[in-house]
Short mmCIF file of C-alpha atoms and ligand atoms in Angstrom, two decimals:
data_model
loop_
_atom_site.label_atom_id
_atom_site.label_comp_id
_atom_site.label_asym_id
_atom_site.label_seq_id
_atom_site.Cartn_x
_atom_site.Cartn_y
_atom_site.Cartn_z
CA MET A 153 147.70 -61.03 369.42
CA LYS A 154 144.58 -60.45 371.45
CA HIS A 155 144.23 -62.00 374.87
CA TYR A 156 140.53 -62.77 374.85
CA ILE A 157 138.63 -63.70 377.98
CA ARG A 158 138.50 -67.20 376.59
CA PHE A 159 138.10 -70.61 378.21
CA PRO A 160 135.73 -73.46 377.29
CA ARG A 161 132.66 -74.13 379.41
CA ALA A 162 129.43 -76.02 378.74
CA ASP A 163 126.09 -76.59 380.40
CA GLY A 164 122.93 -78.55 379.79
CA THR A 165 122.51 -80.84 376.79
CA HIS A 166 125.15 -79.97 374.24
CA SER A 167 127.40 -81.35 371.53
CA ARG A 168 131.12 -81.58 372.22
CA GLN A 169 132.17 -79.66 369.12
CA ALA A 170 130.70 -77.03 366.84
CA HIS A 171 128.50 -77.91 363.85
CA ALA A 172 128.46 -81.67 364.52
CA ASP A 173 126.37 -84.23 366.38
CA LEU A 174 123.80 -81.71 367.58
CA PRO A 175 121.36 -82.85 370.30
CA ALA A 176 118.35 -84.40 368.52
CA GLY A 177 115.75 -81.90 367.38
CA THR A 178 117.81 -78.83 368.22
CA PHE A 179 118.94 -75.86 366.18
CA GLU A 180 122.50 -74.62 366.62
CA ARG A 181 123.14 -70.89 366.86
CA GLU A 182 126.64 -69.48 366.90
CA MET A 183 127.47 -66.25 368.68
CA SER A 184 131.00 -65.15 367.92
CA LYS A 185 133.60 -62.41 368.01
CA GLU A 186 135.73 -61.26 365.06
CA GLY A 187 133.56 -62.92 362.44
CA PHE A 188 134.42 -66.59 362.76
CA PHE A 189 137.85 -66.21 364.39
CA GLY A 190 137.28 -65.11 367.97
CA PRO A 191 135.63 -66.63 371.03
CA ALA A 192 132.26 -68.21 370.27
CA ALA A 193 129.31 -69.81 372.01
CA HIS A 194 127.10 -72.43 370.39
CA PHE A 195 123.56 -72.64 371.70
CA HIS A 196 121.23 -75.57 371.08
CA HIS A 197 117.73 -74.15 370.70
CA ARG A 198 114.41 -75.93 370.76
CA HIS A 199 113.14 -73.66 367.97
CA ALA A 200 114.75 -72.21 364.86
CA PRO A 201 116.15 -68.80 365.89
CA THR A 202 114.57 -67.33 362.75
CA ALA A 203 111.05 -68.59 363.50
CA TRP A 204 109.79 -65.13 364.45
CA THR A 205 106.21 -64.05 363.99
CA SER A 206 107.21 -60.47 363.26
CA PHE A 207 110.40 -58.49 362.83
CA SER A 208 110.58 -54.74 362.39
CA GLY A 209 113.01 -51.90 362.85
CA ALA A 210 116.43 -50.85 361.65
CA LEU A 211 117.90 -54.34 361.99
CA ASN A 212 115.72 -55.53 359.11
CA PRO A 213 117.64 -57.47 356.47
CA HIS A 214 117.47 -56.29 352.87
CA ALA A 215 117.23 -58.03 349.49
CA PHE A 216 117.77 -56.04 346.32
CA ASP A 217 117.10 -57.22 342.78
CA LEU A 218 119.80 -55.33 340.91
CA ASN A 219 118.65 -56.95 337.65
CA LEU A 220 115.90 -54.32 337.63
CA LEU A 221 118.34 -51.41 337.50
CA PRO A 222 118.57 -49.75 334.07
CA ALA A 223 121.79 -49.39 332.07
CA GLU A 224 123.66 -46.65 333.85
CA GLY A 225 125.71 -44.66 331.36
CA ASP A 226 129.11 -44.83 329.76
CA SER A 227 131.34 -44.33 332.78
CA PRO A 228 131.81 -46.33 335.99
CA TRP A 229 131.23 -43.04 337.79
CA ASP A 230 127.61 -43.37 336.56
CA ALA A 231 127.26 -46.72 338.37
CA THR A 232 124.55 -47.13 341.00
CA PRO A 233 125.88 -47.16 344.57
CA PHE A 234 123.99 -49.59 346.82
CA LEU A 235 125.98 -50.09 350.04
CA HIS A 236 128.86 -48.20 351.60
CA ASN A 237 130.75 -47.24 354.72
CA GLY A 238 134.10 -45.56 355.34
CA ASP A 239 136.00 -48.67 354.20
CA VAL A 240 134.10 -50.05 351.23
CA ARG A 241 131.78 -48.71 348.54
CA MET A 242 129.77 -51.12 346.41
CA ARG A 243 128.34 -50.02 343.09
CA HIS A 244 126.53 -51.78 340.26
CA TRP A 245 127.12 -50.90 336.63
CA LYS A 246 125.44 -52.15 333.47
CA THR A 247 126.93 -50.97 330.20
CA GLY A 248 127.04 -52.03 326.58
CA ARG A 249 129.07 -49.20 325.10
CA ALA A 250 132.80 -48.56 324.91
CA MET A 251 133.94 -45.98 327.44
CA ASP A 252 134.84 -42.70 325.76
CA CYS A 253 137.11 -41.67 328.61
CA LEU A 254 139.65 -43.21 330.93
CA VAL A 255 139.00 -43.27 334.65
CA ARG A 256 141.21 -43.23 337.70
CA ASN A 257 140.03 -43.89 341.25
CA GLN A 258 142.12 -41.97 343.78
CA ASP A 259 139.88 -42.96 346.69
CA GLY A 260 141.12 -46.52 346.90
CA ASP A 261 141.81 -49.76 345.08
CA GLU A 262 138.93 -50.89 342.88
CA LEU A 263 137.76 -54.47 342.57
CA LEU A 264 135.65 -55.23 339.52
CA PHE A 265 133.50 -58.35 339.52
CA ILE A 266 132.13 -59.19 336.07
CA HIS A 267 128.68 -60.68 336.62
CA GLU A 268 127.69 -60.90 332.96
CA GLY A 269 129.23 -59.99 329.65
CA ALA A 270 132.62 -59.90 328.00
CA GLY A 271 134.92 -57.38 326.43
CA GLU A 272 138.30 -55.71 326.43
CA PHE A 273 139.95 -54.02 329.41
CA PHE A 274 142.73 -51.50 328.83
CA CYS A 275 144.85 -49.98 331.59
CA ASP A 276 148.29 -48.53 332.33
CA TRP A 277 149.73 -52.07 332.32
CA GLY A 278 148.28 -53.18 328.99
CA HIS A 279 145.25 -55.13 327.79
CA LEU A 280 143.27 -58.16 328.84
CA THR A 281 140.05 -59.73 327.60
CA TYR A 282 137.49 -60.05 330.37
CA ARG A 283 134.58 -62.45 330.78
CA ASP A 284 131.88 -63.27 333.31
CA GLY A 285 133.22 -64.46 336.66
CA ASP A 286 136.38 -62.34 336.46
CA TYR A 287 137.64 -60.42 339.43
CA ILE A 288 139.91 -57.57 338.33
CA VAL A 289 141.85 -55.72 341.04
CA ILE A 290 142.92 -52.22 340.00
CA PRO A 291 145.47 -50.49 342.25
CA ARG A 292 144.43 -46.99 343.33
CA GLY A 293 145.45 -44.49 340.66
CA GLY A 294 145.56 -46.97 337.79
CA MET A 295 143.96 -45.60 334.61
CA TRP A 296 141.54 -47.93 332.83
CA ARG A 297 138.63 -48.29 330.48
CA ILE A 298 136.52 -51.09 329.04
CA THR A 299 135.10 -51.87 325.62
CA PRO A 300 132.27 -54.39 326.07
CA SER A 301 131.72 -56.92 323.30
CA SER A 302 128.43 -57.85 324.98
CA LEU A 303 126.23 -56.11 327.55
CA THR A 304 128.33 -56.12 330.69
CA THR A 305 127.05 -56.08 334.25
CA LEU A 306 129.63 -55.66 336.96
CA LEU A 307 130.14 -54.76 340.56
CA LEU A 308 132.69 -52.16 341.60
CA ILE A 309 133.91 -52.75 345.15
CA GLU A 310 136.12 -49.87 346.26
CA CYS A 311 138.59 -50.44 349.11
CA THR A 312 138.34 -46.86 350.30
CA GLU A 313 141.67 -45.43 351.54
CA GLY A 314 142.99 -48.98 351.58
CA THR A 315 144.74 -51.70 349.61
CA TYR A 316 143.51 -55.13 348.64
CA THR A 317 145.66 -57.95 349.94
CA MET A 318 145.53 -61.73 349.83
CA PRO A 319 144.16 -63.65 352.83
CA GLU A 320 146.41 -65.38 355.32
CA LYS A 321 146.29 -69.06 354.25
CA GLY A 322 147.85 -70.39 357.47
CA ILE A 323 148.17 -74.15 357.78
CA VAL A 324 146.69 -74.90 354.35
CA GLY A 325 149.57 -73.10 352.62
CA SER A 326 149.86 -70.41 349.98
CA HIS A 327 148.64 -72.56 347.06
CA ALA A 328 145.25 -73.36 348.59
CA ILE A 329 141.99 -71.91 347.25
CA PHE A 330 143.84 -70.62 344.22
CA ASP A 331 147.50 -70.80 343.36
CA PRO A 332 148.77 -67.20 343.03
CA GLY A 333 150.24 -68.43 339.75
CA MET A 334 146.68 -68.29 338.43
CA LEU A 335 146.61 -64.49 338.72
CA ASP A 336 146.61 -63.03 335.22
CA VAL A 337 148.10 -59.63 334.42
CA PRO A 338 147.42 -57.36 331.44
CA VAL A 339 149.85 -57.56 328.53
CA MET A 340 151.22 -54.90 326.20
CA ASP A 341 150.03 -56.65 323.06
CA GLU A 342 149.04 -55.53 319.59
CA GLN A 343 145.58 -54.42 320.73
CA PHE A 344 147.18 -52.25 323.42
CA ARG A 345 149.58 -50.65 320.96
CA ALA A 346 146.78 -50.14 318.40
CA GLN A 347 144.88 -47.85 320.78
CA GLN A 348 147.90 -45.58 321.37
CA THR A 349 146.72 -42.90 318.98
CA ASP A 350 146.97 -39.12 318.94
CA ASP A 351 143.22 -38.71 319.29
CA PRO A 352 142.16 -36.50 322.20
CA TRP A 353 141.28 -38.38 325.42
CA ARG A 354 139.84 -37.44 328.78
CA VAL A 355 140.77 -38.93 332.12
CA VAL A 356 138.06 -38.58 334.77
CA VAL A 357 139.56 -38.89 338.25
CA LYS A 358 137.54 -39.56 341.41
CA ARG A 359 138.98 -38.23 344.66
CA ILE A 360 136.91 -37.88 347.87
CA GLY A 361 133.92 -38.68 345.71
CA ALA A 362 134.39 -35.62 343.47
CA LEU A 363 135.33 -35.84 339.80
CA SER A 364 138.12 -34.00 338.00
CA THR A 365 138.67 -34.13 334.25
CA ILE A 366 142.08 -34.04 332.58
CA GLU A 367 142.27 -33.65 328.80
CA TYR A 368 145.12 -34.89 326.62
CA PRO A 369 145.71 -34.52 322.89
CA PHE A 370 146.68 -38.22 322.84
CA ASN A 371 145.74 -41.47 324.58
CA PRO A 372 147.71 -41.49 327.85
CA LEU A 373 147.66 -45.30 327.94
CA ASP A 374 150.85 -44.96 325.94
CA ALA A 375 153.45 -46.88 327.97
CA VAL A 376 155.89 -48.94 325.93
CA GLY A 377 156.76 -51.12 328.91
CA TRP A 378 156.74 -51.39 332.68
CA HIS A 379 158.41 -53.15 335.57
CA GLY A 380 157.72 -53.49 339.27
CA ASP A 381 155.55 -55.44 341.68
CA LEU A 382 152.33 -53.42 341.53
CA CYS A 383 149.85 -54.20 338.79
CA VAL A 384 146.30 -55.02 337.82
CA VAL A 385 145.51 -58.70 338.49
CA ARG A 386 142.68 -60.93 337.37
CA ILE A 387 141.34 -64.23 338.68
CA ASN A 388 138.19 -65.98 337.48
CA VAL A 389 135.83 -67.69 339.92
CA ARG A 390 136.11 -70.85 337.80
CA ASP A 391 139.75 -71.09 338.91
CA ILE A 392 138.93 -71.04 342.62
CA ARG A 393 139.26 -74.45 344.30
CA PRO A 394 137.39 -74.11 347.57
CA LEU A 395 138.38 -75.45 350.93
CA MET A 396 135.91 -78.01 352.15
CA SER A 397 135.59 -80.77 354.68
CA HIS A 398 133.25 -83.72 354.38
CA ARG A 399 132.94 -83.73 358.17
CA PHE A 400 132.68 -80.05 359.12
CA HIS A 401 130.72 -77.11 357.74
CA LEU A 402 133.44 -74.51 357.19
CA PRO A 403 132.57 -70.89 357.97
CA PRO A 404 132.28 -68.36 355.12
CA SER A 405 135.67 -66.90 356.03
CA ALA A 406 137.27 -70.13 354.68
CA HIS A 407 136.29 -68.78 351.27
CA THR A 408 138.10 -65.44 351.58
CA THR A 409 139.51 -64.28 348.25
CA PHE A 410 140.65 -60.71 349.00
CA VAL A 411 141.13 -58.72 352.17
CA GLY A 412 140.34 -55.00 352.23
CA ARG A 413 140.56 -52.46 355.02
CA ASN A 414 138.09 -53.67 357.66
CA PHE A 415 136.30 -55.93 355.21
CA ILE A 416 136.82 -59.16 353.32
CA VAL A 417 135.63 -60.43 349.95
CA CYS A 418 134.73 -64.14 349.89
CA THR A 419 133.73 -66.31 346.95
CA PHE A 420 131.31 -69.20 347.22
CA VAL A 421 131.82 -71.69 344.39
CA PRO A 422 130.34 -75.14 343.73
CA ARG A 423 131.38 -77.80 346.24
CA PRO A 424 130.12 -81.11 347.59
CA ILE A 425 127.83 -80.93 350.60
CA GLU A 426 129.18 -82.50 353.80
CA THR A 427 128.65 -86.29 353.91
CA ASP A 428 129.44 -87.19 357.53
CA PRO A 429 126.21 -88.33 359.21
CA GLY A 430 126.70 -86.02 362.19
CA ALA A 431 127.95 -82.97 360.32
CA LEU A 432 125.79 -79.91 359.81
CA LYS A 433 124.94 -79.69 356.09
CA VAL A 434 123.60 -76.18 355.92
CA PRO A 435 124.95 -72.86 357.19
CA PHE A 436 124.56 -72.58 360.96
CA TYR A 437 122.32 -69.94 362.48
CA HIS A 438 124.20 -66.90 363.68
CA ASN A 439 124.03 -63.16 364.25
CA ASN A 440 127.50 -62.34 362.87
CA ASP A 441 127.86 -60.16 365.92
CA ASP A 442 130.77 -58.06 364.64
CA TYR A 443 130.23 -57.86 360.86
CA ASP A 444 127.66 -56.66 358.32
CA GLU A 445 127.14 -59.32 355.63
CA VAL A 446 126.48 -58.71 351.95
CA ILE A 447 126.05 -61.48 349.37
CA PHE A 448 125.80 -60.95 345.62
CA TYR A 449 124.39 -63.99 343.84
CA HIS A 450 126.23 -64.68 340.57
CA ARG A 451 125.27 -68.12 339.22
CA GLY A 452 123.48 -71.31 340.15
CA GLU A 453 120.73 -72.24 342.54
CA PHE A 454 121.08 -70.85 346.05
CA PHE A 455 119.72 -73.75 348.01
CA SER A 456 120.10 -72.08 351.42
CA ARG A 457 117.97 -69.11 350.30
CA ASP A 458 114.44 -69.09 348.93
CA ASN A 459 113.47 -66.80 346.05
CA ILE A 460 116.98 -65.60 345.38
CA LYS A 461 118.27 -65.53 341.83
CA PRO A 462 121.47 -64.39 340.09
CA GLY A 463 121.91 -60.62 340.08
CA MET A 464 120.33 -60.15 343.50
CA VAL A 465 121.99 -58.89 346.68
CA THR A 466 121.13 -59.60 350.29
CA PHE A 467 122.33 -57.46 353.18
CA HIS A 468 122.21 -58.75 356.75
CA PRO A 469 123.21 -56.08 359.24
CA CYS A 470 125.41 -57.19 362.14
CA GLY A 471 123.15 -58.68 364.81
CA PHE A 472 120.44 -59.90 362.44
CA THR A 473 119.92 -63.57 363.30
CA HIS A 474 119.96 -65.64 360.15
CA GLY A 475 120.50 -69.14 358.86
CA PRO A 476 119.16 -71.36 356.15
CA HIS A 477 115.68 -70.83 354.86
CA PRO A 478 113.19 -73.53 355.92
CA LYS A 479 113.28 -75.30 352.56
CA ALA A 480 117.07 -75.57 352.66
CA PHE A 481 116.96 -76.96 356.14
CA GLN A 482 114.72 -79.77 354.93
CA ILE A 483 116.95 -80.44 351.92
CA GLY A 484 120.05 -80.53 354.15
CA ALA A 485 118.41 -82.80 356.73
CA ALA A 486 117.17 -85.21 354.07
CA HIS A 487 120.57 -85.08 352.34
CA THR A 488 118.84 -84.95 348.97
CA ARG A 489 121.43 -82.53 347.61
CA LYS A 490 124.97 -83.84 347.17
CA GLU A 491 126.55 -80.61 346.04
CA THR A 492 125.95 -76.91 345.64
CA ASP A 493 126.24 -75.29 342.22
CA GLU A 494 126.15 -71.73 343.45
CA TYR A 495 128.59 -68.92 342.77
CA ALA A 496 128.33 -65.87 344.99
CA VAL A 497 130.46 -62.95 346.15
CA MET A 498 130.26 -62.05 349.83
CA VAL A 499 131.49 -58.83 351.41
CA ASP A 500 131.76 -58.91 355.20
CA ALA A 501 132.33 -55.42 356.62
CA ARG A 502 133.49 -54.80 360.16
CA PHE A 503 131.75 -51.43 360.45
CA PRO A 504 128.11 -50.61 359.67
CA LEU A 505 127.08 -50.26 356.03
CA GLU A 506 124.55 -47.74 354.82
CA VAL A 507 122.01 -48.53 352.12
CA ALA A 508 122.10 -46.00 349.30
CA PRO A 509 118.82 -44.66 347.90
CA LEU A 510 117.61 -47.03 345.19
CA PRO A 511 114.71 -46.75 342.76
CA GLU A 512 111.36 -48.05 344.01
CA GLY A 513 110.85 -51.73 343.28
CA ILE A 514 114.49 -52.79 343.64
CA GLU A 515 114.09 -53.90 347.26
CA ASN A 516 112.00 -56.91 348.27
CA ARG A 517 110.31 -55.46 351.35
CA SER A 518 109.05 -58.84 352.55
CA TYR A 519 112.49 -60.48 352.61
CA VAL A 520 112.46 -60.66 356.41
CA ASP A 521 109.35 -62.84 356.23
CA SER A 522 111.14 -65.49 354.15
CA TRP A 523 112.29 -67.32 357.30
CA LYS A 524 108.84 -67.49 358.83
CA ALA A 525 107.85 -71.00 357.78
CA LYS A 526 108.60 -73.64 360.36
CA PRO A 527 111.61 -75.87 359.46
FE1 FE2 B 701 125.90 -65.06 357.90
#
């Protein structure tokens, strides 16, 4: 347990608690340690902290339209990397063809997020049918392949040199957000047994980013059974039941789905917007002073962001002041929206992420200007 230099103080005109009953006409900005867990200060500004006239330099936020990437080949190792650090590597893969090899990631656990498409997933543990909205967690070293039945677009989020775990649920208990009983596992069914042929197969293994190929005169997904407490698991975003409060805008960390090494994966799913008259109804302004923030937009209308559509990614480096776009602020203030219908995957990384080289046209270079209009 950390012993922060932590004691409450206040000065000037201020609310008594965070995200509620703000002084009239002010904009709340949160400055905080440890994401949303550590000591924090809430400032009440006369102007929106994002109402800059210009913003330039390395702290620029990024928006990428990954929909514009071409299909990337028959193997996940052909996927397009877009953001990475020593703890997490994010890649985007669009494929419509059955993999002609098995793969094995020895660099870390792999989290697949199926953005679009459907098909069959085969692995050491058996077979499952995947669909859009599925998260599939593959333990490091697990062999797998997919056979899409429709064009499949997915994210691969590697927990480099680490293991995915479940978040600490604390006072809301282990069945909150999703009951672990909702985790599906592959099964050794007829389709799994049917692919256990003596045709030659390759296994392409990634270790320290380099590929090795192992050839077999048979399909090595040939187990007849298994036991233990390590396996591929699947949960669909439709089965996530988010925490919410009608009186308090919960921070993004309340929506944590998986915990990696020095990063978390959160899922935003549809929920009612806060109804209490004094409660903030839009995300609060903040710098996220310790974490880099990545959001992949999956489905729905992203009311707190202008000009963002499914298949896009935004990246806000730690220290980049952000909050709702002006239009969202007006919608929230007028309380014209009663609920959000958005689905999104957020990755918050404790250490700086690097942007991988991407083809020209993928990045919206004027994204930083999207906050300019006066709320
Ligand atoms: Fe944020």
